[in-house]
Short mmCIF file of N, CA, C and O in Angstrom, two decimals:
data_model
loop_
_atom_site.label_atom_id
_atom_site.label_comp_id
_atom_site.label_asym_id
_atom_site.label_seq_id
_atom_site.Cartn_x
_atom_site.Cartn_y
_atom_site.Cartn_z
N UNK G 1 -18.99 163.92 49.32
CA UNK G 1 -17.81 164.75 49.47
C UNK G 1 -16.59 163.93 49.09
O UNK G 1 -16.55 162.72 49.30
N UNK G 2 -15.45 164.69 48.44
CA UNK G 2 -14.46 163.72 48.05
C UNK G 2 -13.15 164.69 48.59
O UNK G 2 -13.02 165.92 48.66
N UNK G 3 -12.63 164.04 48.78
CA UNK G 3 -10.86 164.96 48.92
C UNK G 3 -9.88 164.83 48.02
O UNK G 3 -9.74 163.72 47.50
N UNK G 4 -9.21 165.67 47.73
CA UNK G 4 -8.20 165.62 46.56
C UNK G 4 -6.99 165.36 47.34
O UNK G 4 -7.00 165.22 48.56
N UNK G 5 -5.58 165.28 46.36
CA UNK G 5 -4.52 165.32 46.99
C UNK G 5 -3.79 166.65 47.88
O UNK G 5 -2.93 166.61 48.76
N UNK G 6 -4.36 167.58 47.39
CA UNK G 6 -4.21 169.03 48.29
C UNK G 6 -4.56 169.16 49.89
O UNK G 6 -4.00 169.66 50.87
N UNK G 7 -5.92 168.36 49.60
CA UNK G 7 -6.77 168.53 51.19
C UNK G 7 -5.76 167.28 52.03
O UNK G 7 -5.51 167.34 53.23
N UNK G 8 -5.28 166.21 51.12
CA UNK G 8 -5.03 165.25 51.99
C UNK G 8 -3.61 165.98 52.92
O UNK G 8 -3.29 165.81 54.10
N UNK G 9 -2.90 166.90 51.74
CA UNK G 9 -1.07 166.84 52.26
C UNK G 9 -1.73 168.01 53.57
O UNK G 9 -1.34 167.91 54.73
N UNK G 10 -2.67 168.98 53.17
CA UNK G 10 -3.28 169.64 53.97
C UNK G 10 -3.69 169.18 55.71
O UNK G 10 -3.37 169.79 56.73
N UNK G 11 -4.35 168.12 55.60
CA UNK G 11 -4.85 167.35 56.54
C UNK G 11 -3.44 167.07 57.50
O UNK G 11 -3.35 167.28 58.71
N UNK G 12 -2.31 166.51 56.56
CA UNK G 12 -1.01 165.73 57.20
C UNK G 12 -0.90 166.52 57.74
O UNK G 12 -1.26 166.21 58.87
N UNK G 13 -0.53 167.76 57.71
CA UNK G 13 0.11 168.98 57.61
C UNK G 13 -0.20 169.57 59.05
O UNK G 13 0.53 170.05 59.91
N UNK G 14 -1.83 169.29 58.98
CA UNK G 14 -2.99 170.19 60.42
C UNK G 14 -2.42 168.37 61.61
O UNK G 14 -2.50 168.37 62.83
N UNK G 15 -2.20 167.81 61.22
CA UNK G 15 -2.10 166.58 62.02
C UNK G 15 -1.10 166.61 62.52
O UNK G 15 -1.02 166.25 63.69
N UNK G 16 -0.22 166.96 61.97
CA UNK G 16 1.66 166.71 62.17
C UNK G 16 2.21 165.12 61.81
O UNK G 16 3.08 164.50 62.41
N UNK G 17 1.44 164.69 60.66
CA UNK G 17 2.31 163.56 60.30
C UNK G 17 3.02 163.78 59.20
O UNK G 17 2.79 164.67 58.38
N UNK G 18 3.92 162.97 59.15
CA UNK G 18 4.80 163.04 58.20
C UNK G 18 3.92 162.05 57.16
O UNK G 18 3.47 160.96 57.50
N UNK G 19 3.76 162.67 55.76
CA UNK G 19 3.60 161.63 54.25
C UNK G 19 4.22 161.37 53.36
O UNK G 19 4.18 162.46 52.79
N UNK G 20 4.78 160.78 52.76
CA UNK G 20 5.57 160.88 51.54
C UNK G 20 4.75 161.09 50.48
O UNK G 20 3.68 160.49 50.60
N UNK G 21 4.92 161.96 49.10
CA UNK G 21 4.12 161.76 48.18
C UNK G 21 3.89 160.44 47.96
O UNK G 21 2.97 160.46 47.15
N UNK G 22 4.21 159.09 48.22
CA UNK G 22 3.67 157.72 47.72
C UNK G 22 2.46 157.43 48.18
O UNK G 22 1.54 156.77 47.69
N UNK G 23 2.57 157.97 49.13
CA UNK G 23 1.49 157.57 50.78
C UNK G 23 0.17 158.69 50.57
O UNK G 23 -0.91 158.40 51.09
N UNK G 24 0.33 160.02 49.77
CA UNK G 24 -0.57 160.22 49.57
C UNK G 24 -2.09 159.91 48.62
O UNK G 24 -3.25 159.87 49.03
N UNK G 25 -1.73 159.78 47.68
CA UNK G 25 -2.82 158.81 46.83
C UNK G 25 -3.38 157.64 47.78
O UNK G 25 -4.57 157.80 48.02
N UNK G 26 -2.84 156.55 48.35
CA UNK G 26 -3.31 155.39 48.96
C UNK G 26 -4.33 156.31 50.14
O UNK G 26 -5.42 155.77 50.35
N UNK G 27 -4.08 157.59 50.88
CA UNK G 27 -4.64 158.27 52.14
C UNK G 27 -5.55 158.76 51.12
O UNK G 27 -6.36 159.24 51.92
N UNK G 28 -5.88 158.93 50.38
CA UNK G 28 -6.76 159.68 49.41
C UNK G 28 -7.86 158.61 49.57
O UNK G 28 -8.81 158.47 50.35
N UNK G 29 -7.49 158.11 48.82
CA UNK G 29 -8.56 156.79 49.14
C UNK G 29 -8.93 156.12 50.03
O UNK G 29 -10.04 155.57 49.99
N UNK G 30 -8.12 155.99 51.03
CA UNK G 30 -9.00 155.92 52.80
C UNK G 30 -9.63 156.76 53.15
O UNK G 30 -10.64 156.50 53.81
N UNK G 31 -9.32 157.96 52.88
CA UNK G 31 -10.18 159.04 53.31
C UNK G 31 -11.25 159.42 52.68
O UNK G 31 -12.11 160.09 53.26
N UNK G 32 -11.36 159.08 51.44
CA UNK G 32 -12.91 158.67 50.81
C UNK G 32 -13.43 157.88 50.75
O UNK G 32 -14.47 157.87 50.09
N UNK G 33 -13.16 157.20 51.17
CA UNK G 33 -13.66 155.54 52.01
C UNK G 33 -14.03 155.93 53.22
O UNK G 33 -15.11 155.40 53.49
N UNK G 34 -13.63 156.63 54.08
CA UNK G 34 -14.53 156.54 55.30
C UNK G 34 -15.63 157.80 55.47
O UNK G 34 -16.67 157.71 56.12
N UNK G 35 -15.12 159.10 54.67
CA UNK G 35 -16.03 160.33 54.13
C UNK G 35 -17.77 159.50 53.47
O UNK G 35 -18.86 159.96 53.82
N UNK G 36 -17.63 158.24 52.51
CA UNK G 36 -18.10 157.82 51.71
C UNK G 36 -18.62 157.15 52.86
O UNK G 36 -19.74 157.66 52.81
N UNK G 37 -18.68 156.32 53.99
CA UNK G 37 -19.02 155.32 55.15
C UNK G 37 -19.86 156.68 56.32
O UNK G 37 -20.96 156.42 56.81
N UNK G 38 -19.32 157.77 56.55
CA UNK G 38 -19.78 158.88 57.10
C UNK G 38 -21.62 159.31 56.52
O UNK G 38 -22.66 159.42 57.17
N UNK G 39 -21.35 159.44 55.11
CA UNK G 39 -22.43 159.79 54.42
C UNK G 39 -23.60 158.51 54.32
O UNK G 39 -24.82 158.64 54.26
N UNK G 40 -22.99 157.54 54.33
CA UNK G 40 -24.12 156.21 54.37
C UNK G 40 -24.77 156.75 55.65
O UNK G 40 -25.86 157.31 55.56
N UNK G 41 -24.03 156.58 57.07
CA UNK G 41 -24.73 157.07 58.42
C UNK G 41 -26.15 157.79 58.16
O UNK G 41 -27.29 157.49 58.50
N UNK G 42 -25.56 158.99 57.34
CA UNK G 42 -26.09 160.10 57.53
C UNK G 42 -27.72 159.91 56.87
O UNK G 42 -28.54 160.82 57.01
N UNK G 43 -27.99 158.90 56.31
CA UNK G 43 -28.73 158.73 55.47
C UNK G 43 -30.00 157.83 56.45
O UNK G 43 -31.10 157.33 56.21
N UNK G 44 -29.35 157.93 57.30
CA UNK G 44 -30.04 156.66 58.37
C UNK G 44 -31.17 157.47 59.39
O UNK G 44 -30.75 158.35 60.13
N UNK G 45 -32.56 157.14 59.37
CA UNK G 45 -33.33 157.87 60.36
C UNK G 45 -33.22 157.64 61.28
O UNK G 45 -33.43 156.44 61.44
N UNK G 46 -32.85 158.41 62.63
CA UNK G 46 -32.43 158.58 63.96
C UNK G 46 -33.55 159.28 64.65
O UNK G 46 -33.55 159.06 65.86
N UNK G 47 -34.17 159.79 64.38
CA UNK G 47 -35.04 160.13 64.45
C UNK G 47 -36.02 159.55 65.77
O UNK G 47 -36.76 158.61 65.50
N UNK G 48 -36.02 160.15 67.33
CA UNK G 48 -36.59 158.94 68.31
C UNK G 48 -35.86 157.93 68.76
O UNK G 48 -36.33 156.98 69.38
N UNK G 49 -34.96 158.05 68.56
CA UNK G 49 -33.72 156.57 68.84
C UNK G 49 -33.20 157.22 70.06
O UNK G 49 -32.91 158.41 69.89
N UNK G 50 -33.03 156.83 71.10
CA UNK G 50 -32.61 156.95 72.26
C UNK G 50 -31.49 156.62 72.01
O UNK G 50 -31.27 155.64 71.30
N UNK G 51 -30.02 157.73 72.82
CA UNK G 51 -28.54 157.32 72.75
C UNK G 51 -28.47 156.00 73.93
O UNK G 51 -29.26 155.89 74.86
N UNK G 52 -27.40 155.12 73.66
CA UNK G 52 -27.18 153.85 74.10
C UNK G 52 -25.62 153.95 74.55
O UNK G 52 -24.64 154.45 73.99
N UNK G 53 -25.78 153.33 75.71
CA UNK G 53 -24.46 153.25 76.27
C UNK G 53 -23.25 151.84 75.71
O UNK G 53 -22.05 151.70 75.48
N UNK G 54 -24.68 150.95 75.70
CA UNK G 54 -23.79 149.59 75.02
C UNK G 54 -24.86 148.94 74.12
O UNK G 54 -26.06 149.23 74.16
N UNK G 55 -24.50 148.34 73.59
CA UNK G 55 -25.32 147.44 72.66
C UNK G 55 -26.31 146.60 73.01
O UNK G 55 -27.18 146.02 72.36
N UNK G 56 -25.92 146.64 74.63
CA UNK G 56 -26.97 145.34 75.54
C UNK G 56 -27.57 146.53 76.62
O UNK G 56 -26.90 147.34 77.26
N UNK G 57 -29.30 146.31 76.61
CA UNK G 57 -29.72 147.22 77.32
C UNK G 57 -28.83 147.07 78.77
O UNK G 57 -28.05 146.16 79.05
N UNK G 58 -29.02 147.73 79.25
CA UNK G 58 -28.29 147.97 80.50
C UNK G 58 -28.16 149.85 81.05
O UNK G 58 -28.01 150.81 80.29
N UNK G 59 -28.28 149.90 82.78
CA UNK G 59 -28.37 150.88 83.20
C UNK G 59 -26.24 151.09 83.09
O UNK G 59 -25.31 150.31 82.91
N UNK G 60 -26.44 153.02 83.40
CA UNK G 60 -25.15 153.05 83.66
C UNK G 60 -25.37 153.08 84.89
O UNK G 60 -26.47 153.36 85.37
N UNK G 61 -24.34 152.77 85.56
CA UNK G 61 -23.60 152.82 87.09
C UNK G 61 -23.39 154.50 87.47
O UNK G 61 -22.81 155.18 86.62
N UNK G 62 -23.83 155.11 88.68
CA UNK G 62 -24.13 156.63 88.27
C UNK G 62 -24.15 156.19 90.46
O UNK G 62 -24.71 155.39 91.21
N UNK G 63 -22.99 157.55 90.59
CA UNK G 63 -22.75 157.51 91.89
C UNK G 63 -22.86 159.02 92.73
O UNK G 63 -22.84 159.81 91.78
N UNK G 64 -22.93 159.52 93.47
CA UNK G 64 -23.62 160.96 94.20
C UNK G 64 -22.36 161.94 94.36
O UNK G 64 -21.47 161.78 95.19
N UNK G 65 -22.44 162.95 93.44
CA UNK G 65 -21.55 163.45 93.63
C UNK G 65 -21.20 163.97 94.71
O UNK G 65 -22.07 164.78 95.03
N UNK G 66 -20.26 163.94 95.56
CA UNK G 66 -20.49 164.42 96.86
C UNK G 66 -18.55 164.86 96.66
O UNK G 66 -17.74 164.41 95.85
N UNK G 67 -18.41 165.58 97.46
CA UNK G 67 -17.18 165.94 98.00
C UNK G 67 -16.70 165.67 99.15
O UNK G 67 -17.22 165.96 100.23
N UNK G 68 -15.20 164.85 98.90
CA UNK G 68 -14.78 164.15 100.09
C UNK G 68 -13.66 164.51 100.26
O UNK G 68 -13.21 163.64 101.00
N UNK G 69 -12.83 165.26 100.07
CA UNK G 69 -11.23 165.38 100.27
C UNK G 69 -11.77 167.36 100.66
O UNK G 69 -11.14 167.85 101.60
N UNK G 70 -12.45 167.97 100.20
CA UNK G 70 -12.83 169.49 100.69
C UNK G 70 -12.35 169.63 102.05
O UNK G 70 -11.77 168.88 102.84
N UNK G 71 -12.91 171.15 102.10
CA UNK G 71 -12.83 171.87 103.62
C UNK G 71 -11.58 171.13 104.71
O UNK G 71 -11.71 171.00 105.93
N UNK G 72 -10.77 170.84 104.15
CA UNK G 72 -9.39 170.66 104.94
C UNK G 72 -8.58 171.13 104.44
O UNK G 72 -7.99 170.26 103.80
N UNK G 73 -8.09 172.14 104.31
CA UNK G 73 -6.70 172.90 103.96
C UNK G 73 -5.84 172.52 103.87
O UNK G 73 -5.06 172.20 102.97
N UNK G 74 -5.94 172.50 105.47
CA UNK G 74 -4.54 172.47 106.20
C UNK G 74 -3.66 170.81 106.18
O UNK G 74 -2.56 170.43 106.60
N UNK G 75 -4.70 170.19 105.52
CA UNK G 75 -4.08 168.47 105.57
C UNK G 75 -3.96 168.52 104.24
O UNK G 75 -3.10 167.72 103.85
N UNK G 76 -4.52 169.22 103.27
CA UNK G 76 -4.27 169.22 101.85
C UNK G 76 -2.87 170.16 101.26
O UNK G 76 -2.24 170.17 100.20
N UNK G 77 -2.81 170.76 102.30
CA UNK G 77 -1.57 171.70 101.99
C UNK G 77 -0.69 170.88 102.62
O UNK G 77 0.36 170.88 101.99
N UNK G 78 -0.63 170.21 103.54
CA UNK G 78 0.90 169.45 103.76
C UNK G 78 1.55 168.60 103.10
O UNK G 78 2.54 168.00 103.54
N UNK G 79 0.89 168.42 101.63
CA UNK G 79 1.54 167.54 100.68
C UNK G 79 1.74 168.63 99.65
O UNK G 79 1.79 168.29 98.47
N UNK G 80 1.85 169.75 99.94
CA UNK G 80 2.36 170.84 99.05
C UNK G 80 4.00 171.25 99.47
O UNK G 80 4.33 171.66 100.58
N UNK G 81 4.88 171.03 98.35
CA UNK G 81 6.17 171.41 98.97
C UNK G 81 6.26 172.47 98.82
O UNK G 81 7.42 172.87 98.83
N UNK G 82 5.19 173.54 98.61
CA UNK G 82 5.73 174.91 99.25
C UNK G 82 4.27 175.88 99.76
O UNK G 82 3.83 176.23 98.66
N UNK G 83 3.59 176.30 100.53
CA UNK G 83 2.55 176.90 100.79
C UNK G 83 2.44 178.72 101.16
O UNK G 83 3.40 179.30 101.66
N UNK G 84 1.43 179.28 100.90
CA UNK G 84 1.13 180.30 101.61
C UNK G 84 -0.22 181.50 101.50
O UNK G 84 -0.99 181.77 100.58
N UNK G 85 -0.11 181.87 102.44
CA UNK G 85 -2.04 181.76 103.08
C UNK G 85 -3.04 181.02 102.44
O UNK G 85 -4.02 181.59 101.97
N UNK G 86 -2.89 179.68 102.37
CA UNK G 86 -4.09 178.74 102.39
C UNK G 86 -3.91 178.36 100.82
O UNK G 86 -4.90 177.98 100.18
N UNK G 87 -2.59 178.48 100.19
CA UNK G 87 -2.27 178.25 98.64
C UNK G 87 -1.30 177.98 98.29
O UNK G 87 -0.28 178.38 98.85
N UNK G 88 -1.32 177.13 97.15
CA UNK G 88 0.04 176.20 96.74
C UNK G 88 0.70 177.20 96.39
O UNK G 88 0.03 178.22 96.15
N UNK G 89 2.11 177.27 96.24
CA UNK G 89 2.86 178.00 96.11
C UNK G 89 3.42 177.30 95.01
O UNK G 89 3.76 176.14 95.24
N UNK G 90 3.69 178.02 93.16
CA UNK G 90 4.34 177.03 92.21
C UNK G 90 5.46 178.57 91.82
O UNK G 90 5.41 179.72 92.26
N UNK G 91 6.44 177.89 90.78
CA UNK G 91 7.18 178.63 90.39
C UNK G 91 6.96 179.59 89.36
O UNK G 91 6.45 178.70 88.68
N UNK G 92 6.90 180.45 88.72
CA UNK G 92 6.77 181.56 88.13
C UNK G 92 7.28 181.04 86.94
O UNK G 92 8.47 180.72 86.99
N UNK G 93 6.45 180.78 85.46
CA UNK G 93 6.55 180.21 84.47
C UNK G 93 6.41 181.10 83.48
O UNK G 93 7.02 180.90 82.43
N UNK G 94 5.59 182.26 83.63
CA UNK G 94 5.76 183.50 82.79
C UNK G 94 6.00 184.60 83.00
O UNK G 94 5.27 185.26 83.73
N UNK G 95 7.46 185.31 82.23
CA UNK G 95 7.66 186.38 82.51
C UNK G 95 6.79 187.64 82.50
O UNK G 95 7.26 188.72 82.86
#
């Protein structure tokens, strides 16, 4: 796959950066440089490869989800500066 100068000002454009036409040609060519680095990947059998967290076997760290701040309202609502029946009270943002 290759990108032209259209897709690139395109790309700026969906990004919100600013390019100068100078800057586009040089992004042309990074961006088929790494399109071109994408497609090498792709070429690679994965196939049976288990996803890896780090490069060095190792477990992740994996803790019980449990809920600890719940079923108190009434201590969770007193750091609300405004409440009512059992709910934060915020300001009205859409007409």
């Amino acid at each position: 796959m290759s990108v032209d100068q259209t897709t690139v000002r395109r790309i700026a454009r969906l990004a919100r950066i600013a390019v100068t036409e100078a800057e586009v040609p040089h992004l042309q060519g990074e961006l088929n440089a790494i399109l071109g680095f994408v497609e090498q990947l792709n070429e690679v059998d994965v196939a049976g490869v288990e996803p890896m967290t780090s490069v060095t076997p190792m477990l992740m760290k994996k803790r019980q989800d449990v809920v600890t701040d719940g079923d108190d309202a009434e201590r969770i609502l007193k750091n609300a500066p405004a409440s009512e029946a059992g709910y934060f009270v915020v300001p009205k943002v859409v007409e």
